[in-house]
Structures are given as C-alpha cells and as structure tokens.
PDB file of N, CA, C and O in Angstrom:
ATOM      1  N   UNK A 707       0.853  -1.171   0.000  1.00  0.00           N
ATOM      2  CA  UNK A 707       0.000   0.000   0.000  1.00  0.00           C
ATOM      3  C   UNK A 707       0.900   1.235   0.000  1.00  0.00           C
ATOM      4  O   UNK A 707       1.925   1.210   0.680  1.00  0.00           O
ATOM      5  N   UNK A 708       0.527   2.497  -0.842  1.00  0.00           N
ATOM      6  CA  UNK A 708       1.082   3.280  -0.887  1.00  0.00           C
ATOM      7  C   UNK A 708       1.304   4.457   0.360  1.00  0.00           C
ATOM      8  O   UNK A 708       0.147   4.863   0.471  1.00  0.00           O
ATOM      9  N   UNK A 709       2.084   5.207   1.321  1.00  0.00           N
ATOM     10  CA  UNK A 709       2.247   5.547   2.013  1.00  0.00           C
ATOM     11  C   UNK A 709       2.219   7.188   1.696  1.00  0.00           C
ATOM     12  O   UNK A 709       3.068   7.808   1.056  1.00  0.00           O
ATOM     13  N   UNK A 710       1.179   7.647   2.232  1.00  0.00           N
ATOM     14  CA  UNK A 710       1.375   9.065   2.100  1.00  0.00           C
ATOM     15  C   UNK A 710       2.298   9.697   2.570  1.00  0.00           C
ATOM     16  O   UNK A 710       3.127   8.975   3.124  1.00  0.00           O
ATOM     17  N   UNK A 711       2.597  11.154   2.593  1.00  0.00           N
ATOM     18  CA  UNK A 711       3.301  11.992   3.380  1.00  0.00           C
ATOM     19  C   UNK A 711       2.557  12.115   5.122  1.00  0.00           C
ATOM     20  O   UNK A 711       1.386  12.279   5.465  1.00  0.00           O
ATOM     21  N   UNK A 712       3.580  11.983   5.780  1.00  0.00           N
ATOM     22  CA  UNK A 712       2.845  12.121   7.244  1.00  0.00           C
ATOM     23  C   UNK A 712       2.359  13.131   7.832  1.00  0.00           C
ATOM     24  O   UNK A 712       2.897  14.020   7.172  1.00  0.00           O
ATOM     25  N   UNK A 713       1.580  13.784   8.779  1.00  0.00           N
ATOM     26  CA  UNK A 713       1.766  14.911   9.073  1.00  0.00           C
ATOM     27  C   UNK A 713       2.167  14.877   9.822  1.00  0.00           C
ATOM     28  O   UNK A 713       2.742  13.815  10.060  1.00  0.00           O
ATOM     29  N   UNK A 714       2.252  16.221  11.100  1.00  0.00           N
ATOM     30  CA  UNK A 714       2.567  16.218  12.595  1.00  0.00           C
ATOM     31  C   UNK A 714       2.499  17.479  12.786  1.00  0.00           C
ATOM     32  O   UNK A 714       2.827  18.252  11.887  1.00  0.00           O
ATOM     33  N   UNK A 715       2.141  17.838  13.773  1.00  0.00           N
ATOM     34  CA  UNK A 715       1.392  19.168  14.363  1.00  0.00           C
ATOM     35  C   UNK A 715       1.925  18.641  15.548  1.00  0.00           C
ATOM     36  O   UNK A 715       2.002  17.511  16.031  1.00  0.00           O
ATOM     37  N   UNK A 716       2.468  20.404  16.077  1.00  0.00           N
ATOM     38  CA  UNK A 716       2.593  20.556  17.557  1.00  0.00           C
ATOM     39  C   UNK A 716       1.423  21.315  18.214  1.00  0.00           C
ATOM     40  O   UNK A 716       0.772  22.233  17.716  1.00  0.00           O
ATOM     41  N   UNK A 717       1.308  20.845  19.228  1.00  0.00           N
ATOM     42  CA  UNK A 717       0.368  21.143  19.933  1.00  0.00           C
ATOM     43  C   UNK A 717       0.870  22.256  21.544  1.00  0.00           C
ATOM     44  O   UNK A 717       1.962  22.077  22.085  1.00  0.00           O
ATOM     45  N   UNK A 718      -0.134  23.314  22.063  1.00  0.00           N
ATOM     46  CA  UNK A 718       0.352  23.724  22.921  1.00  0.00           C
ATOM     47  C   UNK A 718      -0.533  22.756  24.504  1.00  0.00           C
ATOM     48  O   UNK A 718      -1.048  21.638  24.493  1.00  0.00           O
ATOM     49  N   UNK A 719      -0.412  23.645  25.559  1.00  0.00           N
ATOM     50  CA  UNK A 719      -1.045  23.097  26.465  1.00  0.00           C
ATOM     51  C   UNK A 719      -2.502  23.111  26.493  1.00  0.00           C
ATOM     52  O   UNK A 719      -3.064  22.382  27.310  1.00  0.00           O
ATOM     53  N   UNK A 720      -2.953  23.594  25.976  1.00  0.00           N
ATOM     54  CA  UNK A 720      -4.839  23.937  25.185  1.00  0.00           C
ATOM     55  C   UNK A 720      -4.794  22.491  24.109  1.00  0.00           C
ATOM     56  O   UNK A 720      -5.713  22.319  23.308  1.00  0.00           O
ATOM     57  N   UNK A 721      -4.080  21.890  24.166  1.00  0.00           N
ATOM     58  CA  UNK A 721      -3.873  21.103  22.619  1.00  0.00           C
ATOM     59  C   UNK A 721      -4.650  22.163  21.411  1.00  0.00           C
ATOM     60  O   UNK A 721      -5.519  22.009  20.553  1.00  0.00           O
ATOM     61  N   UNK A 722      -4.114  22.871  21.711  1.00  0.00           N
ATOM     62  CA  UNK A 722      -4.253  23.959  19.672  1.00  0.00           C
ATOM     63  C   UNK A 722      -3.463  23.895  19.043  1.00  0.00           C
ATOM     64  O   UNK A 722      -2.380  24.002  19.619  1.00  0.00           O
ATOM     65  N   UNK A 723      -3.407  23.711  17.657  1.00  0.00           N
ATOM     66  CA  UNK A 723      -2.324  23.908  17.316  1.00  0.00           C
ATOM     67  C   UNK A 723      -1.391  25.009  17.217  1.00  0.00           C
ATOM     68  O   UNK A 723      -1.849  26.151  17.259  1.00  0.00           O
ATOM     69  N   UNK A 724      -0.289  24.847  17.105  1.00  0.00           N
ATOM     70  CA  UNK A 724       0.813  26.002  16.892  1.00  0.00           C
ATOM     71  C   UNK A 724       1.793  26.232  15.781  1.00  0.00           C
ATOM     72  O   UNK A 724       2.065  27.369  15.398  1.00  0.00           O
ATOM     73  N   UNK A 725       2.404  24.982  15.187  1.00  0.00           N
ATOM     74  CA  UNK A 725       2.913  24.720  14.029  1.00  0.00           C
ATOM     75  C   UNK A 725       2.694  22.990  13.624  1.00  0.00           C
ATOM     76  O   UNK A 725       2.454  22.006  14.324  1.00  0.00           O
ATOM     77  N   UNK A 726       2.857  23.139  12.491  1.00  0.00           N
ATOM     78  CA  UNK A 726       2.333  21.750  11.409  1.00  0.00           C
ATOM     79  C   UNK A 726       3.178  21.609   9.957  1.00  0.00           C
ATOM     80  O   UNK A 726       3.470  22.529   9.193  1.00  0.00           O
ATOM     81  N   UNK A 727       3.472  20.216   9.813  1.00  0.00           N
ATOM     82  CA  UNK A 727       4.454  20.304   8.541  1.00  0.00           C
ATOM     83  C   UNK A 727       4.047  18.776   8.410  1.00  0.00           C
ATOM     84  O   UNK A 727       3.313  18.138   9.164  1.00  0.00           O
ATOM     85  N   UNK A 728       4.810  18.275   7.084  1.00  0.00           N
ATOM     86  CA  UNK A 728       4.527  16.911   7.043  1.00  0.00           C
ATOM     87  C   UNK A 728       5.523  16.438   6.548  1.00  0.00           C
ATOM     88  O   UNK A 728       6.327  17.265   6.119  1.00  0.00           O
ATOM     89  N   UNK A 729       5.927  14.764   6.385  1.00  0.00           N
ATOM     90  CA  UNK A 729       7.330  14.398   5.353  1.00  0.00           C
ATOM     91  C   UNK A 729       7.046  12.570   5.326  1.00  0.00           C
ATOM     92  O   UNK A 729       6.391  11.651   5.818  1.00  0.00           O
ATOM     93  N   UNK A 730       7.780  12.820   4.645  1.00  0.00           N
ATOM     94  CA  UNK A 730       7.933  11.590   3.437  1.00  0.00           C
ATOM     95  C   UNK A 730       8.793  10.616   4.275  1.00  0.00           C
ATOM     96  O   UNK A 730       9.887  10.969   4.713  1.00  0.00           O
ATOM     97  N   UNK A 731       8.117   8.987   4.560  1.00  0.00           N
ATOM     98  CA  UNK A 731       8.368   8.467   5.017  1.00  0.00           C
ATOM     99  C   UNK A 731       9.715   7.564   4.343  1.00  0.00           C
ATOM    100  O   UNK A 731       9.766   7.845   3.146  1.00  0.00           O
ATOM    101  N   UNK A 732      10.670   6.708   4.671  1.00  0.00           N
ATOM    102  CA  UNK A 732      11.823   6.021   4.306  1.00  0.00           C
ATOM    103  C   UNK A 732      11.167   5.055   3.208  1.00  0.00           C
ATOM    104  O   UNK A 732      11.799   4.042   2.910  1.00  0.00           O
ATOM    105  N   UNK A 733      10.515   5.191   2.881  1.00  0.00           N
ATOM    106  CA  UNK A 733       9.872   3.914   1.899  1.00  0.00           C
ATOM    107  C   UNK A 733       8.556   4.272   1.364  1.00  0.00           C
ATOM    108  O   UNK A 733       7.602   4.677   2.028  1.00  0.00           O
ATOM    109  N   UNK A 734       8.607   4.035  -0.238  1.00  0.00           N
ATOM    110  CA  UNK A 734       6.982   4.464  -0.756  1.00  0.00           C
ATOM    111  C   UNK A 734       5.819   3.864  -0.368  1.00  0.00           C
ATOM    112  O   UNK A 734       4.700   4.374  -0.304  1.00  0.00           O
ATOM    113  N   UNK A 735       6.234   2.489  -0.053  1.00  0.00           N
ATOM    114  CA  UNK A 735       4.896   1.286   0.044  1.00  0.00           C
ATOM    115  C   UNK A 735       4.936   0.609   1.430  1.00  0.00           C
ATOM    116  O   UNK A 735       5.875   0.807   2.200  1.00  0.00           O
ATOM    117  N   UNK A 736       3.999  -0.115   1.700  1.00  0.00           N
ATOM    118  CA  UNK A 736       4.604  -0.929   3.058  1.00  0.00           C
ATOM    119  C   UNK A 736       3.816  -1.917   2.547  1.00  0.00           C
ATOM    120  O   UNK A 736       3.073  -1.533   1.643  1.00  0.00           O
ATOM    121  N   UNK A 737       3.724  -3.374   2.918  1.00  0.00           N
ATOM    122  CA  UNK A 737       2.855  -4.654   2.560  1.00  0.00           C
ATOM    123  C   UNK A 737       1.744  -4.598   4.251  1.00  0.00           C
ATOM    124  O   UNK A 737       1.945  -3.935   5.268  1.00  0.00           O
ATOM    125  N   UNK A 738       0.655  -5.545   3.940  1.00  0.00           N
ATOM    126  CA  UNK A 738      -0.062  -5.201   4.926  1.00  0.00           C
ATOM    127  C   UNK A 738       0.560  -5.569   6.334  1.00  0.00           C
ATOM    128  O   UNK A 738       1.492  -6.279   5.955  1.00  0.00           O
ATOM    129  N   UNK A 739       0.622  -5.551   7.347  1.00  0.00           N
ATOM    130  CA  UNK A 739       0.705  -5.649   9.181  1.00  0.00           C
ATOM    131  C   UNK A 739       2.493  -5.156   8.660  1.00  0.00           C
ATOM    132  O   UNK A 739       3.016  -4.866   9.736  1.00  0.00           O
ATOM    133  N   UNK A 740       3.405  -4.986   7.703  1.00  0.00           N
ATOM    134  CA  UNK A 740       4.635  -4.506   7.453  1.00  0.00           C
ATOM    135  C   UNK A 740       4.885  -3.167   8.605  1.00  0.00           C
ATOM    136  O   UNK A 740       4.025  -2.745   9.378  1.00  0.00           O
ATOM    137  N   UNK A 741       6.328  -2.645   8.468  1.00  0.00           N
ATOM    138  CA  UNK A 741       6.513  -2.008   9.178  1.00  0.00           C
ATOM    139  C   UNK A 741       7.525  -1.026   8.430  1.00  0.00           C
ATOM    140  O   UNK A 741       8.213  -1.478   7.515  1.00  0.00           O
ATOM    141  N   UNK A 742       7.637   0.498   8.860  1.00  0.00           N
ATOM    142  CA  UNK A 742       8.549   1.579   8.140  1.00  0.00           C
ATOM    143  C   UNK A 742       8.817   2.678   8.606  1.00  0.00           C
ATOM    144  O   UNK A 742       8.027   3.566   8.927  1.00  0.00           O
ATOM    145  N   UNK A 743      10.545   2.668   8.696  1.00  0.00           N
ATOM    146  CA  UNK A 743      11.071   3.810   9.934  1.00  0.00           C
ATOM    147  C   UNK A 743      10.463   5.563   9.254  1.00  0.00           C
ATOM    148  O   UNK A 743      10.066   5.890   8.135  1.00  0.00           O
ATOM    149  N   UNK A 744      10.544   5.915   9.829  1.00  0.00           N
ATOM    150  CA  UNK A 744      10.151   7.332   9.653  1.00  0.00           C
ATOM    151  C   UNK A 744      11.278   7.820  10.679  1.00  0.00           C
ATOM    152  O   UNK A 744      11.653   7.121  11.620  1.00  0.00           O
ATOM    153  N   UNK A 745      11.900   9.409  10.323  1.00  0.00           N
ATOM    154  CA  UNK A 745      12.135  10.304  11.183  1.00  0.00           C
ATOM    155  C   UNK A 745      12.133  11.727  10.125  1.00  0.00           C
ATOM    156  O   UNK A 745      12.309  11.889   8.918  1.00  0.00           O
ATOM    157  N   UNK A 746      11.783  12.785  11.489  1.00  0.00           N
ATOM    158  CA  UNK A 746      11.767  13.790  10.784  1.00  0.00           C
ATOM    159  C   UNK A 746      12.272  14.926  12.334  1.00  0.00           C
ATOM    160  O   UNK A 746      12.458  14.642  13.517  1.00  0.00           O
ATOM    161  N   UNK A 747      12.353  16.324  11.516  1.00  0.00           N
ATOM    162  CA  UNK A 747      13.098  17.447  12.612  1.00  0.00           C
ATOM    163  C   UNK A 747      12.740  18.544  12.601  1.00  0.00           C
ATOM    164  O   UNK A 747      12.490  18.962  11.470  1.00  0.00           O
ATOM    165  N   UNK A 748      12.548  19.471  13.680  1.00  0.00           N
ATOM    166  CA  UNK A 748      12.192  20.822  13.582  1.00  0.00           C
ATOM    167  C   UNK A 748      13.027  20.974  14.304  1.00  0.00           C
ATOM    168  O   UNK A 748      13.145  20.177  15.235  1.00  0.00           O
ATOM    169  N   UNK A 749      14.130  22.298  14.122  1.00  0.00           N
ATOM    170  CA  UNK A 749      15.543  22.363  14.562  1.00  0.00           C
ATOM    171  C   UNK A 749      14.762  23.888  15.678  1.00  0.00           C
ATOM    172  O   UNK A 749      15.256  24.107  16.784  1.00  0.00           O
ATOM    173  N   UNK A 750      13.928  24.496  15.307  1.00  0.00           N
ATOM    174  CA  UNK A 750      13.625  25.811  16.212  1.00  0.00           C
ATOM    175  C   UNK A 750      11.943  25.414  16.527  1.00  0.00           C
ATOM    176  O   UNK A 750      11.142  25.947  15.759  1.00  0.00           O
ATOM    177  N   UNK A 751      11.524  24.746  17.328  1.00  0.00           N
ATOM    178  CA  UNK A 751      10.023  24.877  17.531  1.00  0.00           C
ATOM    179  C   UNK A 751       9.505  25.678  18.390  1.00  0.00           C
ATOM    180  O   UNK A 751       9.898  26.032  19.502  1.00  0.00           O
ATOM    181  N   UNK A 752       8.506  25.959  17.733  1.00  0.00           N
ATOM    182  CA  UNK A 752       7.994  27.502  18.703  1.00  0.00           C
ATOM    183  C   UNK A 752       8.177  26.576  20.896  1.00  0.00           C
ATOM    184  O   UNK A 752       7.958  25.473  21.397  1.00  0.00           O
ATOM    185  N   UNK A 753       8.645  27.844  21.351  1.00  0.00           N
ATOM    186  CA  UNK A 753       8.364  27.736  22.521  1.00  0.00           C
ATOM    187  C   UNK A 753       7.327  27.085  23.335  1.00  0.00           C
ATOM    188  O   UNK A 753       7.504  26.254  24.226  1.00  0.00           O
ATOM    189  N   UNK A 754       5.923  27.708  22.789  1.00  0.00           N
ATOM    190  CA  UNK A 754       4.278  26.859  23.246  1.00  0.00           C
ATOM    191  C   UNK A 754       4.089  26.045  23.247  1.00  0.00           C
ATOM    192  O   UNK A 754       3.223  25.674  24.040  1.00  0.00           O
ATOM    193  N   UNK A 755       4.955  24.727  22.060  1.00  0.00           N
ATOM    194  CA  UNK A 755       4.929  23.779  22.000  1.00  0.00           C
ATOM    195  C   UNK A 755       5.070  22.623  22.936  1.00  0.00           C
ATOM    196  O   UNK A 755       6.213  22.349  23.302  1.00  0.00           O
ATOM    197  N   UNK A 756       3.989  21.848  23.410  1.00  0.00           N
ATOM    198  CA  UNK A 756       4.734  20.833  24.347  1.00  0.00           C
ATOM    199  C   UNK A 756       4.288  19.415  24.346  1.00  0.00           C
ATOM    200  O   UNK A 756       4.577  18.483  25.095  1.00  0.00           O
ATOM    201  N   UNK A 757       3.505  19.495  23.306  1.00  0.00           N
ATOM    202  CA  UNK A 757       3.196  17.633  22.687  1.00  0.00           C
ATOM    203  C   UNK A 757       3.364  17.924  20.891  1.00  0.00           C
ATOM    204  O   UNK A 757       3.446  18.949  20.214  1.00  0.00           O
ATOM    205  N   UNK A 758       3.364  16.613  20.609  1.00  0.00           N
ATOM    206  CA  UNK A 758       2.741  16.175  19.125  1.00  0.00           C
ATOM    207  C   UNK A 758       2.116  15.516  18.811  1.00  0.00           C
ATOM    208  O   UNK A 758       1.490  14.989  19.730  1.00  0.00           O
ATOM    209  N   UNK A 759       1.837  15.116  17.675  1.00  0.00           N
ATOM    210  CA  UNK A 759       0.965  14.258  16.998  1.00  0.00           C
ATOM    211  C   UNK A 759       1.321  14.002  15.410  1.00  0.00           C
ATOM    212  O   UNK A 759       1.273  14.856  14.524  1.00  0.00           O
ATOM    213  N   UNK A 760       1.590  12.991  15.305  1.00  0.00           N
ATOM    214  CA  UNK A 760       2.030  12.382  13.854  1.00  0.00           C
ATOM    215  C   UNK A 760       1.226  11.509  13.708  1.00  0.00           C
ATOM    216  O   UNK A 760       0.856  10.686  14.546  1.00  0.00           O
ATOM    217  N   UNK A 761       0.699  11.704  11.954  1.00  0.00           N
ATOM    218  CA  UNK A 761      -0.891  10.972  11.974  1.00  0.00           C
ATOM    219  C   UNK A 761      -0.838  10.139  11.150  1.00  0.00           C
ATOM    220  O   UNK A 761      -0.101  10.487  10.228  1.00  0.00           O
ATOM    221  N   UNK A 762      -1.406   8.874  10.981  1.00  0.00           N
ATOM    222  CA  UNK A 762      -1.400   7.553  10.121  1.00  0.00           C
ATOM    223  C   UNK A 762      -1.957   7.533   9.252  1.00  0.00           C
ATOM    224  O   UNK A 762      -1.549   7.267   8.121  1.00  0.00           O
ATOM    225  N   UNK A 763      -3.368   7.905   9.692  1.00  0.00           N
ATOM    226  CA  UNK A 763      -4.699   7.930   8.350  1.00  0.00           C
ATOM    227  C   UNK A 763      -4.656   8.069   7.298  1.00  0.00           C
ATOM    228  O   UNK A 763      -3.581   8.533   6.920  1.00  0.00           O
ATOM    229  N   UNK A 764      -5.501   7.842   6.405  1.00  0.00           N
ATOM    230  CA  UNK A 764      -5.448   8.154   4.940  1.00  0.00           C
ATOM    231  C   UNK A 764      -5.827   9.604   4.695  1.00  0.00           C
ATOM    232  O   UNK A 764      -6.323  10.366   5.524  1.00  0.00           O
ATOM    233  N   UNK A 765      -5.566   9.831   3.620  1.00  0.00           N
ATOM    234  CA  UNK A 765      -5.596  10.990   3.039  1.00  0.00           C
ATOM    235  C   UNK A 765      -6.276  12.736   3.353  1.00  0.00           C
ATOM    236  O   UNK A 765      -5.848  13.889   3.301  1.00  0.00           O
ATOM    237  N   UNK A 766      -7.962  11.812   3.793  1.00  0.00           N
ATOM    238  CA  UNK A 766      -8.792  13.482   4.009  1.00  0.00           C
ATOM    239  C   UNK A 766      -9.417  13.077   5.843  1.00  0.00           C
ATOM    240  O   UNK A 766     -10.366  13.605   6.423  1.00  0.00           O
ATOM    241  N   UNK A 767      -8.543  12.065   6.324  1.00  0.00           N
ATOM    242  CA  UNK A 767      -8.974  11.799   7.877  1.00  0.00           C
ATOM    243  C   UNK A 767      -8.768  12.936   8.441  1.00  0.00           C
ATOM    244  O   UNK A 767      -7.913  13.727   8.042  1.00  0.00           O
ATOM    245  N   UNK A 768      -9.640  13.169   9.574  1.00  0.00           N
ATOM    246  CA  UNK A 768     -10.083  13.923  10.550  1.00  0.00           C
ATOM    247  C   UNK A 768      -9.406  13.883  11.725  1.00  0.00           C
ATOM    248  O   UNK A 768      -9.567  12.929  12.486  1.00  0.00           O
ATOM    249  N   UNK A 769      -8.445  15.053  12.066  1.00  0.00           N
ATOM    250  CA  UNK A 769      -7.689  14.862  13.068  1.00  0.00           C
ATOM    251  C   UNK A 769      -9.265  14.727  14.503  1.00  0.00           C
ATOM    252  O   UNK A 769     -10.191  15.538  14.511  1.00  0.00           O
ATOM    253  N   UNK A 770      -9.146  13.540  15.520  1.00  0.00           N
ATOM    254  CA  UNK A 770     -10.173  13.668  16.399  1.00  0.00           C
ATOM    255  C   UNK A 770      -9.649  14.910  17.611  1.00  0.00           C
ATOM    256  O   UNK A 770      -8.488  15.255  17.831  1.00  0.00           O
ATOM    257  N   UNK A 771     -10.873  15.403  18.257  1.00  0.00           N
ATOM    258  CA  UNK A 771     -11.006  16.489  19.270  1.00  0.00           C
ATOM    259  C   UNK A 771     -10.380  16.019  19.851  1.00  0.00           C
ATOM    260  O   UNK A 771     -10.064  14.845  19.661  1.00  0.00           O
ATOM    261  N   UNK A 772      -9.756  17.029  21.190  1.00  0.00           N
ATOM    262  CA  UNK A 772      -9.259  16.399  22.554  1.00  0.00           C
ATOM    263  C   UNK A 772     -10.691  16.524  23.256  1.00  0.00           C
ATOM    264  O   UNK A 772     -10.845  16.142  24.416  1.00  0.00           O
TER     265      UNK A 772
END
C-alpha cells in the first residue's frame, strides 16, 4: 500500500495547534501488518509547544477532538 506523506502538528497546552508540517516516510509502500522507519526534525520549535501528533490515516482523515 502506498504511504502518504505524514503529518505532525505541535500542539500547545490547550492542545491547539501552533505549528504543522509533514514528510515523506523512508519507503513508498509498506505490505499489509509490514513495518517503516520514519524520522523527521524541527531544529527551532515555537516555545508553546509541548506535545505532538504524527498521523497515520489516509488521506482526508479527521484529526479527532481532545
């Protein structure tokens, strides 16, 4: 299956967001229950920041509420 670009959003202590980017995982495809490293970096993240969230779903999924 083809592997989208990931996202990931930082979140502050409100969980709002604050900044958001996405990237391209180590591999185009994965086979099904398969597995695939990802890493990615934000070298200056805003200060507010103090969780994340990097998201799996397909394409037009709905990040859920806190």
């Amino acid at each position: 299956k083809a592997i989208p670009r990931l996202p990931v959003v930082l979140l502050n202590a409100h969980r709002h967001d604050v900044y958001q980017w996405s990237f391209a995982a180590t591999a185009a495809q994965v086979q099904p229950r398969g597995s695939v490293s990802f890493a990615t970096r934000l070298y200056s993240p805003p200060e507010a920041a103090n969780n994340l969230e990097v998201m799996f779903a397909a394409g037009d999924a709905e990040r859920p509420k806190p």
